[in-house]
PDB file of C-alpha atoms and ligand atoms in Angstrom:
ATOM      1  CA  MET A  21     106.297  83.543  98.692  1.00  0.00           C
ATOM      2  CA  LYS A  22     102.742  83.289  98.877  1.00  0.00           C
ATOM      3  CA  ILE A  23     101.265  80.162  97.412  1.00  0.00           C
ATOM      4  CA  ILE A  24      97.677  79.054  97.378  1.00  0.00           C
ATOM      5  CA  LYS A  25      96.955  75.437  97.696  1.00  0.00           C
ATOM      6  CA  ASN A  26      93.975  73.533  96.367  1.00  0.00           C
ATOM      7  CA  LEU A  27      95.060  69.947  96.350  1.00  0.00           C
ATOM      8  CA  VAL A  28      93.700  66.737  94.209  1.00  0.00           C
ATOM      9  CA  SER A  29      91.830  64.698  96.340  1.00  0.00           C
ATOM     10  CA  THR A  30      93.910  61.564  97.094  1.00  0.00           C
ATOM     11  CA  SER A  31      90.852  59.566  95.889  1.00  0.00           C
ATOM     12  CA  LYS A  32      92.216  61.088  92.553  1.00  0.00           C
ATOM     13  CA  TYR A  33      95.666  59.826  93.149  1.00  0.00           C
ATOM     14  CA  ASN A  34      95.558  57.058  91.158  1.00  0.00           C
ATOM     15  CA  ILE A  35      94.586  59.051  87.841  1.00  0.00           C
ATOM     16  CA  LYS A  36      96.486  62.525  88.465  1.00  0.00           C
ATOM     17  CA  CYS A  37      99.768  61.640  90.356  1.00  0.00           C
ATOM     18  CA  PRO A  38      99.769  57.801  90.832  1.00  0.00           C
ATOM     19  CA  TYR A  39     103.730  57.769  91.401  1.00  0.00           C
ATOM     20  CA  SER A  40     105.772  59.391  94.570  1.00  0.00           C
ATOM     21  CA  MET A  41     108.345  61.613  93.172  1.00  0.00           C
ATOM     22  CA  ASN A  42     111.597  63.067  94.111  1.00  0.00           C
ATOM     23  CA  ALA A  43     111.672  66.170  91.719  1.00  0.00           C
ATOM     24  CA  GLU A  44     115.165  66.529  90.056  1.00  0.00           C
ATOM     25  CA  PHE A  45     114.195  69.588  88.009  1.00  0.00           C
ATOM     26  CA  ILE A  46     111.829  72.044  87.008  1.00  0.00           C
ATOM     27  CA  VAL A  47     109.620  71.640  83.513  1.00  0.00           C
ATOM     28  CA  VAL A  48     108.052  75.084  82.080  1.00  0.00           C
ATOM     29  CA  HIS A  49     104.781  75.156  80.272  1.00  0.00           C
ATOM     30  CA  ASN A  50     102.486  77.759  78.739  1.00  0.00           C
ATOM     31  CA  THR A  51      98.549  76.901  79.315  1.00  0.00           C
ATOM     32  CA  ALA A  52      97.879  77.770  75.718  1.00  0.00           C
ATOM     33  CA  ASN A  53      94.664  79.145  77.388  1.00  0.00           C
ATOM     34  CA  ASP A  54      93.317  82.534  78.860  1.00  0.00           C
ATOM     35  CA  ALA A  55      92.308  81.419  82.345  1.00  0.00           C
ATOM     36  CA  SER A  56      93.352  82.311  85.565  1.00  0.00           C
ATOM     37  CA  ALA A  57      95.675  79.924  87.986  1.00  0.00           C
ATOM     38  CA  LYS A  58      92.614  79.434  90.114  1.00  0.00           C
ATOM     39  CA  ASN A  59      90.657  78.044  87.317  1.00  0.00           C
ATOM     40  CA  GLU A  60      93.459  75.851  85.913  1.00  0.00           C
ATOM     41  CA  ILE A  61      93.851  74.343  88.890  1.00  0.00           C
ATOM     42  CA  ALA A  62      90.177  73.836  89.778  1.00  0.00           C
ATOM     43  CA  TYR A  63      89.369  72.402  86.113  1.00  0.00           C
ATOM     44  CA  MET A  64      92.757  69.830  86.292  1.00  0.00           C
ATOM     45  CA  ILE A  65      91.912  68.590  89.960  1.00  0.00           C
ATOM     46  CA  GLY A  66      87.881  68.180  88.724  1.00  0.00           C
ATOM     47  CA  ASN A  67      88.244  66.214  85.742  1.00  0.00           C
ATOM     48  CA  ASN A  68      89.538  62.941  85.360  1.00  0.00           C
ATOM     49  CA  ASN A  69      91.739  63.177  82.725  1.00  0.00           C
ATOM     50  CA  GLN A  70      95.288  61.965  83.104  1.00  0.00           C
ATOM     51  CA  VAL A  71      96.872  65.215  83.030  1.00  0.00           C
ATOM     52  CA  SER A  72      98.537  66.765  85.562  1.00  0.00           C
ATOM     53  CA  PHE A  73     100.835  69.526  86.909  1.00  0.00           C
ATOM     54  CA  HIS A  74     102.198  70.870  90.309  1.00  0.00           C
ATOM     55  CA  TYR A  75     101.620  74.810  89.944  1.00  0.00           C
ATOM     56  CA  ALA A  76      99.595  77.249  88.045  1.00  0.00           C
ATOM     57  CA  ILE A  77     100.916  80.795  87.892  1.00  0.00           C
ATOM     58  CA  ASP A  78      99.121  83.898  86.202  1.00  0.00           C
ATOM     59  CA  ASP A  79      99.863  87.248  86.869  1.00  0.00           C
ATOM     60  CA  LYS A  80      99.027  87.674  90.662  1.00  0.00           C
ATOM     61  CA  GLU A  81      98.953  84.157  92.063  1.00  0.00           C
ATOM     62  CA  ILE A  82     100.825  80.905  92.507  1.00  0.00           C
ATOM     63  CA  VAL A  83      98.372  77.957  92.813  1.00  0.00           C
ATOM     64  CA  GLN A  84      99.175  74.755  93.534  1.00  0.00           C
ATOM     65  CA  GLY A  85      97.284  71.204  92.637  1.00  0.00           C
ATOM     66  CA  ILE A  86      99.611  68.436  93.229  1.00  0.00           C
ATOM     67  CA  PRO A  87     101.569  67.821  96.276  1.00  0.00           C
ATOM     68  CA  GLU A  88     105.264  68.199  95.193  1.00  0.00           C
ATOM     69  CA  ASN A  89     106.171  64.249  96.442  1.00  0.00           C
ATOM     70  CA  ARG A  90     103.891  62.986  93.723  1.00  0.00           C
ATOM     71  CA  ASN A  91     104.640  62.667  90.073  1.00  0.00           C
ATOM     72  CA  THR A  92     102.257  64.806  87.590  1.00  0.00           C
ATOM     73  CA  TRP A  93     101.460  63.727  83.773  1.00  0.00           C
ATOM     74  CA  ASN A  94     102.687  67.011  82.273  1.00  0.00           C
ATOM     75  CA  ALA A  95     105.361  65.998  80.003  1.00  0.00           C
ATOM     76  CA  GLY A  96     103.963  63.831  77.336  1.00  0.00           C
ATOM     77  CA  ASP A  97     106.776  61.481  77.826  1.00  0.00           C
ATOM     78  CA  GLY A  98     104.591  58.244  78.768  1.00  0.00           C
ATOM     79  CA  GLY A  99     104.643  56.505  81.985  1.00  0.00           C
ATOM     80  CA  SER A 100     108.570  56.200  82.750  1.00  0.00           C
ATOM     81  CA  GLY A 101     109.316  59.457  81.267  1.00  0.00           C
ATOM     82  CA  LYS A 102     111.670  61.525  82.678  1.00  0.00           C
ATOM     83  CA  GLY A 103     109.463  65.047  82.540  1.00  0.00           C
ATOM     84  CA  ASN A 104     106.378  62.578  83.636  1.00  0.00           C
ATOM     85  CA  ARG A 105     108.266  60.803  86.758  1.00  0.00           C
ATOM     86  CA  LYS A 106     110.657  63.665  87.903  1.00  0.00           C
ATOM     87  CA  GLY A 107     109.832  67.185  86.631  1.00  0.00           C
ATOM     88  CA  LEU A 108     108.248  69.546  89.026  1.00  0.00           C
ATOM     89  CA  SER A 109     105.614  71.007  86.804  1.00  0.00           C
ATOM     90  CA  ILE A 110     104.639  74.274  86.152  1.00  0.00           C
ATOM     91  CA  GLU A 111     101.960  76.133  84.057  1.00  0.00           C
ATOM     92  CA  ILE A 112     102.274  80.063  82.786  1.00  0.00           C
ATOM     93  CA  CYS A 113      98.702  81.213  82.265  1.00  0.00           C
ATOM     94  CA  TYR A 114      97.219  83.391  80.065  1.00  0.00           C
ATOM     95  CA  SER A 115      99.561  82.550  77.124  1.00  0.00           C
ATOM     96  CA  LYS A 116      96.855  82.136  74.445  1.00  0.00           C
ATOM     97  CA  SER A 117      95.959  85.807  74.127  1.00  0.00           C
ATOM     98  CA  GLY A 118      99.363  87.161  75.702  1.00  0.00           C
ATOM     99  CA  GLY A 119      99.379  90.633  76.888  1.00  0.00           C
ATOM    100  CA  ASN A 120     100.029  92.252  79.976  1.00  0.00           C
ATOM    101  CA  LYS A 121      98.689  89.746  81.960  1.00  0.00           C
ATOM    102  CA  PHE A 122     100.727  87.005  80.026  1.00  0.00           C
ATOM    103  CA  ILE A 123     103.981  89.186  80.682  1.00  0.00           C
ATOM    104  CA  GLU A 124     103.201  89.648  84.453  1.00  0.00           C
ATOM    105  CA  ALA A 125     102.664  85.967  84.702  1.00  0.00           C
ATOM    106  CA  GLU A 126     105.996  85.147  83.403  1.00  0.00           C
ATOM    107  CA  LYS A 127     107.642  87.728  85.887  1.00  0.00           C
ATOM    108  CA  LEU A 128     105.655  85.814  88.889  1.00  0.00           C
ATOM    109  CA  ALA A 129     106.707  82.648  87.267  1.00  0.00           C
ATOM    110  CA  ALA A 130     110.434  83.733  87.042  1.00  0.00           C
ATOM    111  CA  LYS A 131     110.400  84.527  90.573  1.00  0.00           C
ATOM    112  CA  PHE A 132     108.568  81.507  91.692  1.00  0.00           C
ATOM    113  CA  ILE A 133     111.289  79.236  89.779  1.00  0.00           C
ATOM    114  CA  ALA A 134     113.950  80.956  91.756  1.00  0.00           C
ATOM    115  CA  PHE A 135     112.749  80.565  94.779  1.00  0.00           C
ATOM    116  CA  LYS A 136     112.336  76.859  94.231  1.00  0.00           C
ATOM    117  CA  LEU A 137     115.883  76.581  93.168  1.00  0.00           C
ATOM    118  CA  LYS A 138     117.245  78.584  95.654  1.00  0.00           C
ATOM    119  CA  GLU A 139     115.145  75.971  98.358  1.00  0.00           C
ATOM    120  CA  LYS A 140     116.513  72.844  96.386  1.00  0.00           C
ATOM    121  CA  GLY A 141     119.824  74.248  96.043  1.00  0.00           C
ATOM    122  CA  TRP A 142     119.594  73.835  92.273  1.00  0.00           C
ATOM    123  CA  ASP A 143     121.173  76.211  89.686  1.00  0.00           C
ATOM    124  CA  ILE A 144     119.678  77.176  86.390  1.00  0.00           C
ATOM    125  CA  SER A 145     120.262  73.975  84.452  1.00  0.00           C
ATOM    126  CA  LYS A 146     117.621  72.488  86.189  1.00  0.00           C
ATOM    127  CA  VAL A 147     115.313  74.953  84.425  1.00  0.00           C
ATOM    128  CA  MET A 148     113.804  72.680  81.813  1.00  0.00           C
ATOM    129  CA  LYS A 149     111.165  73.040  78.709  1.00  0.00           C
ATOM    130  CA  HIS A 150     108.109  70.875  77.916  1.00  0.00           C
ATOM    131  CA  GLN A 151     109.903  70.808  74.748  1.00  0.00           C
ATOM    132  CA  ASP A 152     112.937  69.037  76.051  1.00  0.00           C
ATOM    133  CA  PHE A 153     110.920  66.132  76.701  1.00  0.00           C
ATOM    134  CA  SER A 154     108.370  65.570  73.695  1.00  0.00           C
ATOM    135  CA  LYS A 155     108.129  67.293  70.752  1.00  0.00           C
ATOM    136  CA  LYS A 156     105.261  69.685  71.425  1.00  0.00           C
ATOM    137  CA  TYR A 157     105.973  73.392  70.898  1.00  0.00           C
ATOM    138  CA  CYS A 158     105.667  74.233  74.837  1.00  0.00           C
ATOM    139  CA  PRO A 159     105.669  76.510  76.464  1.00  0.00           C
ATOM    140  CA  HIS A 160     104.690  77.962  73.134  1.00  0.00           C
ATOM    141  CA  ARG A 161     104.506  82.004  73.942  1.00  0.00           C
ATOM    142  CA  THR A 162     107.865  81.979  76.380  1.00  0.00           C
ATOM    143  CA  LEU A 163     109.524  80.271  73.241  1.00  0.00           C
ATOM    144  CA  ASP A 164     108.235  82.746  70.836  1.00  0.00           C
ATOM    145  CA  MET A 165     109.452  85.645  73.037  1.00  0.00           C
ATOM    146  CA  GLY A 166     112.731  83.740  73.846  1.00  0.00           C
ATOM    147  CA  TRP A 167     113.686  81.084  76.051  1.00  0.00           C
ATOM    148  CA  GLN A 168     116.943  82.198  76.745  1.00  0.00           C
ATOM    149  CA  ARG A 169     115.543  85.529  77.614  1.00  0.00           C
ATOM    150  CA  PHE A 170     113.112  83.543  79.989  1.00  0.00           C
ATOM    151  CA  LEU A 171     116.096  81.693  81.990  1.00  0.00           C
ATOM    152  CA  ASN A 172     117.661  85.131  81.972  1.00  0.00           C
ATOM    153  CA  MET A 173     114.706  86.373  84.171  1.00  0.00           C
ATOM    154  CA  VAL A 174     115.196  83.653  86.128  1.00  0.00           C
ATOM    155  CA  GLN A 175     118.703  83.861  87.082  1.00  0.00           C
ATOM    156  CA  SER A 176     118.177  87.463  87.814  1.00  0.00           C
ATOM    157  CA  GLU A 177     115.774  86.596  90.343  1.00  0.00           C
ATOM    158  CA  LEU A 178     117.875  83.924  91.635  1.00  0.00           C
ATOM    159  CA  ASN A 179     120.648  86.401  91.894  1.00  0.00           C
ATOM    160  CA  LEU A 180     118.892  89.079  94.171  1.00  0.00           C
ATOM    161  CA  LEU A 181     117.980  85.954  96.251  1.00  0.00           C
ATOM    162  CA  ASN A 182     121.449  84.952  96.513  1.00  0.00           C
ATOM    163  CA  LYS A 183     122.665  88.458  97.383  1.00  0.00           C
ATOM    164  CA  PRO A 184     124.070  88.360 100.646  1.00  0.00           C
ATOM    165  CA  SER A 185     121.956  90.777 102.732  1.00  0.00           C
ATOM    166  CA  THR A 186     123.175  94.128 103.744  1.00  0.00           C
ATOM    167  CA  GLY A 187     122.404  93.656 107.160  1.00  0.00           C
ATOM    168  CA  SER A 188     120.742  96.398 108.199  1.00  0.00           C
ATOM    169  CA  SER A 189     119.226  94.623 110.895  1.00  0.00           C
ATOM    170  CA  THR A 190     122.257  93.218 112.517  1.00  0.00           C
ATOM    171  CA  GLU A 191     124.039  96.482 112.163  1.00  0.00           C
ATOM    172  CA  LYS A 192     124.801  98.190 115.445  1.00  0.00           C
ATOM    173  CA  ILE A 193     122.567 100.957 116.514  1.00  0.00           C
ATOM    174  CA  LEU A 194     123.971 104.076 117.516  1.00  0.00           C
ATOM    175  CA  TYR A 195     122.601 106.972 119.055  1.00  0.00           C
ATOM    176  CA  ARG A 196     124.121 110.095 117.682  1.00  0.00           C
ATOM    177  CA  VAL A 197     123.972 113.365 119.753  1.00  0.00           C
ATOM    178  CA  GLN A 198     123.347 116.518 117.075  1.00  0.00           C
ATOM    179  CA  THR A 199     123.409 120.070 117.774  1.00  0.00           C
ATOM    180  CA  GLY A 200     122.561 121.041 114.111  1.00  0.00           C
ATOM    181  CA  ALA A 201     121.828 120.163 110.764  1.00  0.00           C
ATOM    182  CA  PHE A 202     122.141 122.432 107.751  1.00  0.00           C
ATOM    183  CA  SER A 203     122.253 122.551 103.863  1.00  0.00           C
ATOM    184  CA  LYS A 204     125.057 124.873 103.612  1.00  0.00           C
ATOM    185  CA  LYS A 205     128.559 123.756 105.097  1.00  0.00           C
ATOM    186  CA  SER A 206     129.487 127.049 106.151  1.00  0.00           C
ATOM    187  CA  ASN A 207     126.486 126.967 108.281  1.00  0.00           C
ATOM    188  CA  ALA A 208     127.806 123.752 109.675  1.00  0.00           C
ATOM    189  CA  ASP A 209     131.565 125.114 110.144  1.00  0.00           C
ATOM    190  CA  ALA A 210     130.140 128.068 111.936  1.00  0.00           C
ATOM    191  CA  LEU A 211     128.105 125.925 114.359  1.00  0.00           C
ATOM    192  CA  LEU A 212     130.753 123.325 114.953  1.00  0.00           C
ATOM    193  CA  ALA A 213     133.101 126.179 115.716  1.00  0.00           C
ATOM    194  CA  LYS A 214     130.827 127.196 118.679  1.00  0.00           C
ATOM    195  CA  VAL A 215     130.569 123.914 119.889  1.00  0.00           C
ATOM    196  CA  LYS A 216     134.255 123.204 119.887  1.00  0.00           C
ATOM    197  CA  ALA A 217     134.765 126.555 121.787  1.00  0.00           C
ATOM    198  CA  ALA A 218     132.002 125.149 124.277  1.00  0.00           C
ATOM    199  CA  GLY A 219     134.692 122.372 124.993  1.00  0.00           C
ATOM    200  CA  PHE A 220     133.050 119.553 123.377  1.00  0.00           C
ATOM    201  CA  ASP A 221     134.667 117.203 120.797  1.00  0.00           C
ATOM    202  CA  THR A 222     132.567 117.459 117.851  1.00  0.00           C
ATOM    203  CA  TYR A 223     132.651 116.390 114.144  1.00  0.00           C
ATOM    204  CA  MET A 224     130.729 116.887 111.231  1.00  0.00           C
ATOM    205  CA  VAL A 225     129.107 114.081 108.893  1.00  0.00           C
ATOM    206  CA  GLN A 226     127.125 114.227 105.366  1.00  0.00           C
ATOM    207  CA  SER A 227     123.963 112.455 105.326  1.00  0.00           C
ATOM    208  CA  LYS A 228     122.467 110.620 102.494  1.00  0.00           C
ATOM    209  CA  ASP A 229     119.784 113.330 101.776  1.00  0.00           C
ATOM    210  CA  GLY A 230     123.246 115.826 101.853  1.00  0.00           C
ATOM    211  CA  LEU A 231     122.566 117.620 105.165  1.00  0.00           C
ATOM    212  CA  TYR A 232     125.703 118.695 106.797  1.00  0.00           C
ATOM    213  CA  LYS A 233     125.260 117.430 110.421  1.00  0.00           C
ATOM    214  CA  VAL A 234     127.308 118.626 113.464  1.00  0.00           C
ATOM    215  CA  GLN A 235     127.508 115.571 116.381  1.00  0.00           C
ATOM    216  CA  VAL A 236     128.932 115.371 119.500  1.00  0.00           C
ATOM    217  CA  GLY A 237     129.369 111.571 119.764  1.00  0.00           C
ATOM    218  CA  ALA A 238     127.801 108.398 118.985  1.00  0.00           C
ATOM    219  CA  TYR A 239     126.701 106.033 121.887  1.00  0.00           C
ATOM    220  CA  SER A 240     125.568 102.462 121.873  1.00  0.00           C
ATOM    221  CA  VAL A 241     123.626 103.144 124.997  1.00  0.00           C
ATOM    222  CA  LYS A 242     120.776 105.659 124.406  1.00  0.00           C
ATOM    223  CA  SER A 243     121.317 106.969 128.132  1.00  0.00           C
ATOM    224  CA  ASN A 244     124.750 107.807 127.386  1.00  0.00           C
ATOM    225  CA  ALA A 245     123.648 109.784 124.860  1.00  0.00           C
ATOM    226  CA  ASP A 246     121.256 111.532 126.752  1.00  0.00           C
ATOM    227  CA  ALA A 247     123.662 112.576 129.408  1.00  0.00           C
ATOM    228  CA  MET A 248     125.741 114.047 126.562  1.00  0.00           C
ATOM    229  CA  ALA A 249     122.769 115.664 125.082  1.00  0.00           C
ATOM    230  CA  LYS A 250     121.807 117.299 128.621  1.00  0.00           C
ATOM    231  CA  LYS A 251     125.137 118.904 128.915  1.00  0.00           C
ATOM    232  CA  LEU A 252     125.092 120.432 125.384  1.00  0.00           C
ATOM    233  CA  LYS A 253     121.874 121.955 126.065  1.00  0.00           C
ATOM    234  CA  ALA A 254     122.782 123.173 129.127  1.00  0.00           C
ATOM    235  CA  LYS A 255     125.420 125.073 127.126  1.00  0.00           C
ATOM    236  CA  GLY A 256     122.408 126.387 125.242  1.00  0.00           C
ATOM    237  CA  PHE A 257     122.632 124.209 122.258  1.00  0.00           C
ATOM    238  CA  ASN A 258     119.934 122.844 120.290  1.00  0.00           C
ATOM    239  CA  VAL A 259     120.101 118.903 120.722  1.00  0.00           C
ATOM    240  CA  TYR A 260     118.522 116.007 119.324  1.00  0.00           C
ATOM    241  CA  ILE A 261     119.475 112.355 119.014  1.00  0.00           C
ATOM    242  CA  THR A 262     119.600 110.348 115.585  1.00  0.00           C
ATOM    243  CA  THR A 263     120.392 106.729 114.625  1.00  0.00           C
ATOM    244  CA  GLU A 264     120.868 107.223 111.014  1.00  0.00           C
ATOM    245  CA  SER A 265     124.177 107.040 109.966  1.00  0.00           C
ATOM    246  CA  GLY A 266     126.169 109.950 107.757  1.00  0.00           C
ATOM    247  CA  SER A 267     129.945 109.993 106.106  1.00  0.00           C
ATOM    248  CA  PRO A 268     132.370 111.872 107.823  1.00  0.00           C
ATOM    249  CA  VAL A 269     132.864 115.601 106.363  1.00  0.00           C
ATOM    250  CA  THR A 270     136.168 117.785 107.253  1.00  0.00           C
ATOM    251  CA  SER A 271     135.098 120.935 108.947  1.00  0.00           C
ATOM    252  CA  SER A 272     136.599 123.828 107.288  1.00  0.00           C
ATOM    253  CA  PRO A 273     136.263 126.948 109.791  1.00  0.00           C
ATOM    254  CA  ALA A 274     134.816 129.722 108.555  1.00  0.00           C
ATOM    255  CA  PRO A 275     137.652 132.108 107.476  1.00  0.00           C
ATOM    256  CA  LYS A 276     138.617 134.160 110.349  1.00  0.00           C
ATOM    257  CA  LYS A 277     137.635 137.848 110.065  1.00  0.00           C
ATOM    258  CA  THR A 278     140.100 140.469 110.992  1.00  0.00           C
ATOM    259  CA  LEU A 279     140.182 142.431 113.888  1.00  0.00           C
ATOM    260  CA  LYS A 280     140.067 146.258 113.382  1.00  0.00           C
ATOM    261  CA  VAL A 281     138.664 149.366 114.703  1.00  0.00           C
ATOM    262  CA  GLY A 282     135.254 149.391 113.744  1.00  0.00           C
ATOM    263  CA  SER A 283     134.764 145.677 114.238  1.00  0.00           C
ATOM    264  CA  LYS A 284     131.424 144.267 115.837  1.00  0.00           C
ATOM    265  CA  VAL A 285     133.094 141.944 118.485  1.00  0.00           C
ATOM    266  CA  LYS A 286     131.672 139.825 121.587  1.00  0.00           C
ATOM    267  CA  VAL A 287     133.857 139.132 124.472  1.00  0.00           C
ATOM    268  CA  LYS A 288     134.268 135.463 125.135  1.00  0.00           C
ATOM    269  CA  PRO A 289     131.939 133.810 127.848  1.00  0.00           C
ATOM    270  CA  GLY A 290     133.792 134.029 131.300  1.00  0.00           C
ATOM    271  CA  ALA A 291     136.770 136.521 129.884  1.00  0.00           C
ATOM    272  CA  LYS A 292     138.678 138.812 132.160  1.00  0.00           C
ATOM    273  CA  THR A 293     139.616 142.238 131.350  1.00  0.00           C
ATOM    274  CA  TYR A 294     143.019 143.070 129.709  1.00  0.00           C
ATOM    275  CA  THR A 295     144.418 143.260 133.341  1.00  0.00           C
ATOM    276  CA  GLY A 296     142.465 140.142 134.764  1.00  0.00           C
ATOM    277  CA  GLY A 297     139.336 142.438 136.125  1.00  0.00           C
ATOM    278  CA  ASN A 298     136.102 140.701 136.119  1.00  0.00           C
ATOM    279  CA  LEU A 299     133.433 142.060 133.786  1.00  0.00           C
ATOM    280  CA  SER A 300     129.617 142.566 134.614  1.00  0.00           C
ATOM    281  CA  SER A 301     127.446 139.401 133.088  1.00  0.00           C
ATOM    282  CA  PHE A 302     125.727 141.312 130.368  1.00  0.00           C
ATOM    283  CA  VAL A 303     129.232 142.107 128.799  1.00  0.00           C
ATOM    284  CA  TYR A 304     129.052 138.753 127.463  1.00  0.00           C
ATOM    285  CA  ASN A 305     125.722 138.995 125.714  1.00  0.00           C
ATOM    286  CA  THR A 306     126.296 142.332 123.896  1.00  0.00           C
ATOM    287  CA  VAL A 307     128.007 143.330 120.395  1.00  0.00           C
ATOM    288  CA  TYR A 308     130.611 145.868 121.134  1.00  0.00           C
ATOM    289  CA  ASP A 309     132.636 148.359 118.614  1.00  0.00           C
ATOM    290  CA  VAL A 310     136.077 148.011 118.382  1.00  0.00           C
ATOM    291  CA  ILE A 311     137.608 151.646 119.577  1.00  0.00           C
ATOM    292  CA  GLN A 312     141.032 151.309 119.777  1.00  0.00           C
ATOM    293  CA  ILE A 313     143.458 148.083 119.309  1.00  0.00           C
ATOM    294  CA  SER A 314     147.147 148.550 120.303  1.00  0.00           C
ATOM    295  CA  GLY A 315     149.009 145.411 120.161  1.00  0.00           C
ATOM    296  CA  ASN A 316     146.935 142.749 121.846  1.00  0.00           C
ATOM    297  CA  ARG A 317     145.439 145.251 123.498  1.00  0.00           C
ATOM    298  CA  VAL A 318     141.831 146.023 122.173  1.00  0.00           C
ATOM    299  CA  VAL A 319     139.712 148.819 123.690  1.00  0.00           C
ATOM    300  CA  ILE A 320     135.764 147.953 122.892  1.00  0.00           C
ATOM    301  CA  GLY A 321     132.824 149.700 124.015  1.00  0.00           C
ATOM    302  CA  LYS A 322     129.498 151.380 122.339  1.00  0.00           C
ATOM    303  CA  VAL A 323     130.011 153.970 119.507  1.00  0.00           C
ATOM    304  CA  LYS A 324     132.559 155.959 121.664  1.00  0.00           C
ATOM    305  CA  ALA A 325     132.010 155.140 125.031  1.00  0.00           C
ATOM    306  CA  VAL A 326     134.326 152.926 126.461  1.00  0.00           C
ATOM    307  CA  THR A 327     133.602 149.674 128.274  1.00  0.00           C
ATOM    308  CA  ALA A 328     136.731 147.772 128.905  1.00  0.00           C
ATOM    309  CA  ALA A 329     139.940 146.689 127.348  1.00  0.00           C
ATOM    310  CA  ILE A 330     140.251 142.989 126.444  1.00  0.00           C
ATOM    311  CA  HIS A 331     143.034 140.711 125.052  1.00  0.00           C
ATOM    312  CA  LYS A 332     142.107 140.148 121.443  1.00  0.00           C
ATOM    313  CA  ASP A 333     142.110 136.460 122.148  1.00  0.00           C
ATOM    314  CA  ASN A 334     139.322 136.903 124.162  1.00  0.00           C
ATOM    315  CA  LEU A 335     136.980 138.336 121.552  1.00  0.00           C
ATOM    316  CA  LEU A 336     135.017 137.200 118.959  1.00  0.00           C
ATOM    317  CA  VAL A 337     134.774 138.783 115.769  1.00  0.00           C
ATOM    318  CA  GLN A 338     130.967 139.006 114.856  1.00  0.00           C
TER     319      GLN A 338
HETATM  320 ZN1   ZN B  26     103.507  71.999  78.223  1.00  0.00          ZN
END
């Protein structure tokens, strides 16, 4: 928290803060003025009145005028009054006219007070108001708007400070090897089937933005992810590495298209003919028509020109 210090000169300690102090609670005030925090502190440390406070807070800044280990003449409860001798005093600025500057000043004050409570290991019961120590109706505008409301503001800020951090910085970074990201799950399913067919262990996750991502491993060491990416690239897949996590999604393979005469098919890479013969390499990159099917034996070709007979398990319906 940024705190601007404009501390009173030690030569004025006898006027402004004559006693050493170990603060036991916080005392909240409103300035009943329309000056900035800087100006309130400059005025307070510059005059010779026995009036003092530790902090002034406006809509933008927290300015300190008296060290926390000195007392302040803030509470109007006398030379040995608890408010004056044990209270950490805070003035909220712009309370005379109110409006947005005051609203913002109160918000910043709530943040700062929560920060102080946390720092000192105090709870909300340590937040007092000037009125608790003398008859003065102060902090006037905060009281008008509701004291409990202000305490609630401080409490919410304190809750935020006490929230255990989600620990994203301590979370282990994993390098995830990814072959594709799709908004349509069926597209991800199709790619996943291809990656699987190429012999990789693969799975699908859904990212926070809803994309279906096909991934092939998550590695704590980046070079291992790079090695897997290289293997995938060699098989013709697009690959990139991401550290973003996602939730697992079950891939439901696209419904199998039925193989029938007239179907468009491709021969699985490396497959042989029905009788075990070799095929020319261009065959694997060509889409053929199914000309005839008898049991597992499927005759494929271009229109009516027969190219080969292939086992049906070695055909990919397009
Ligand atoms: Zn006051």
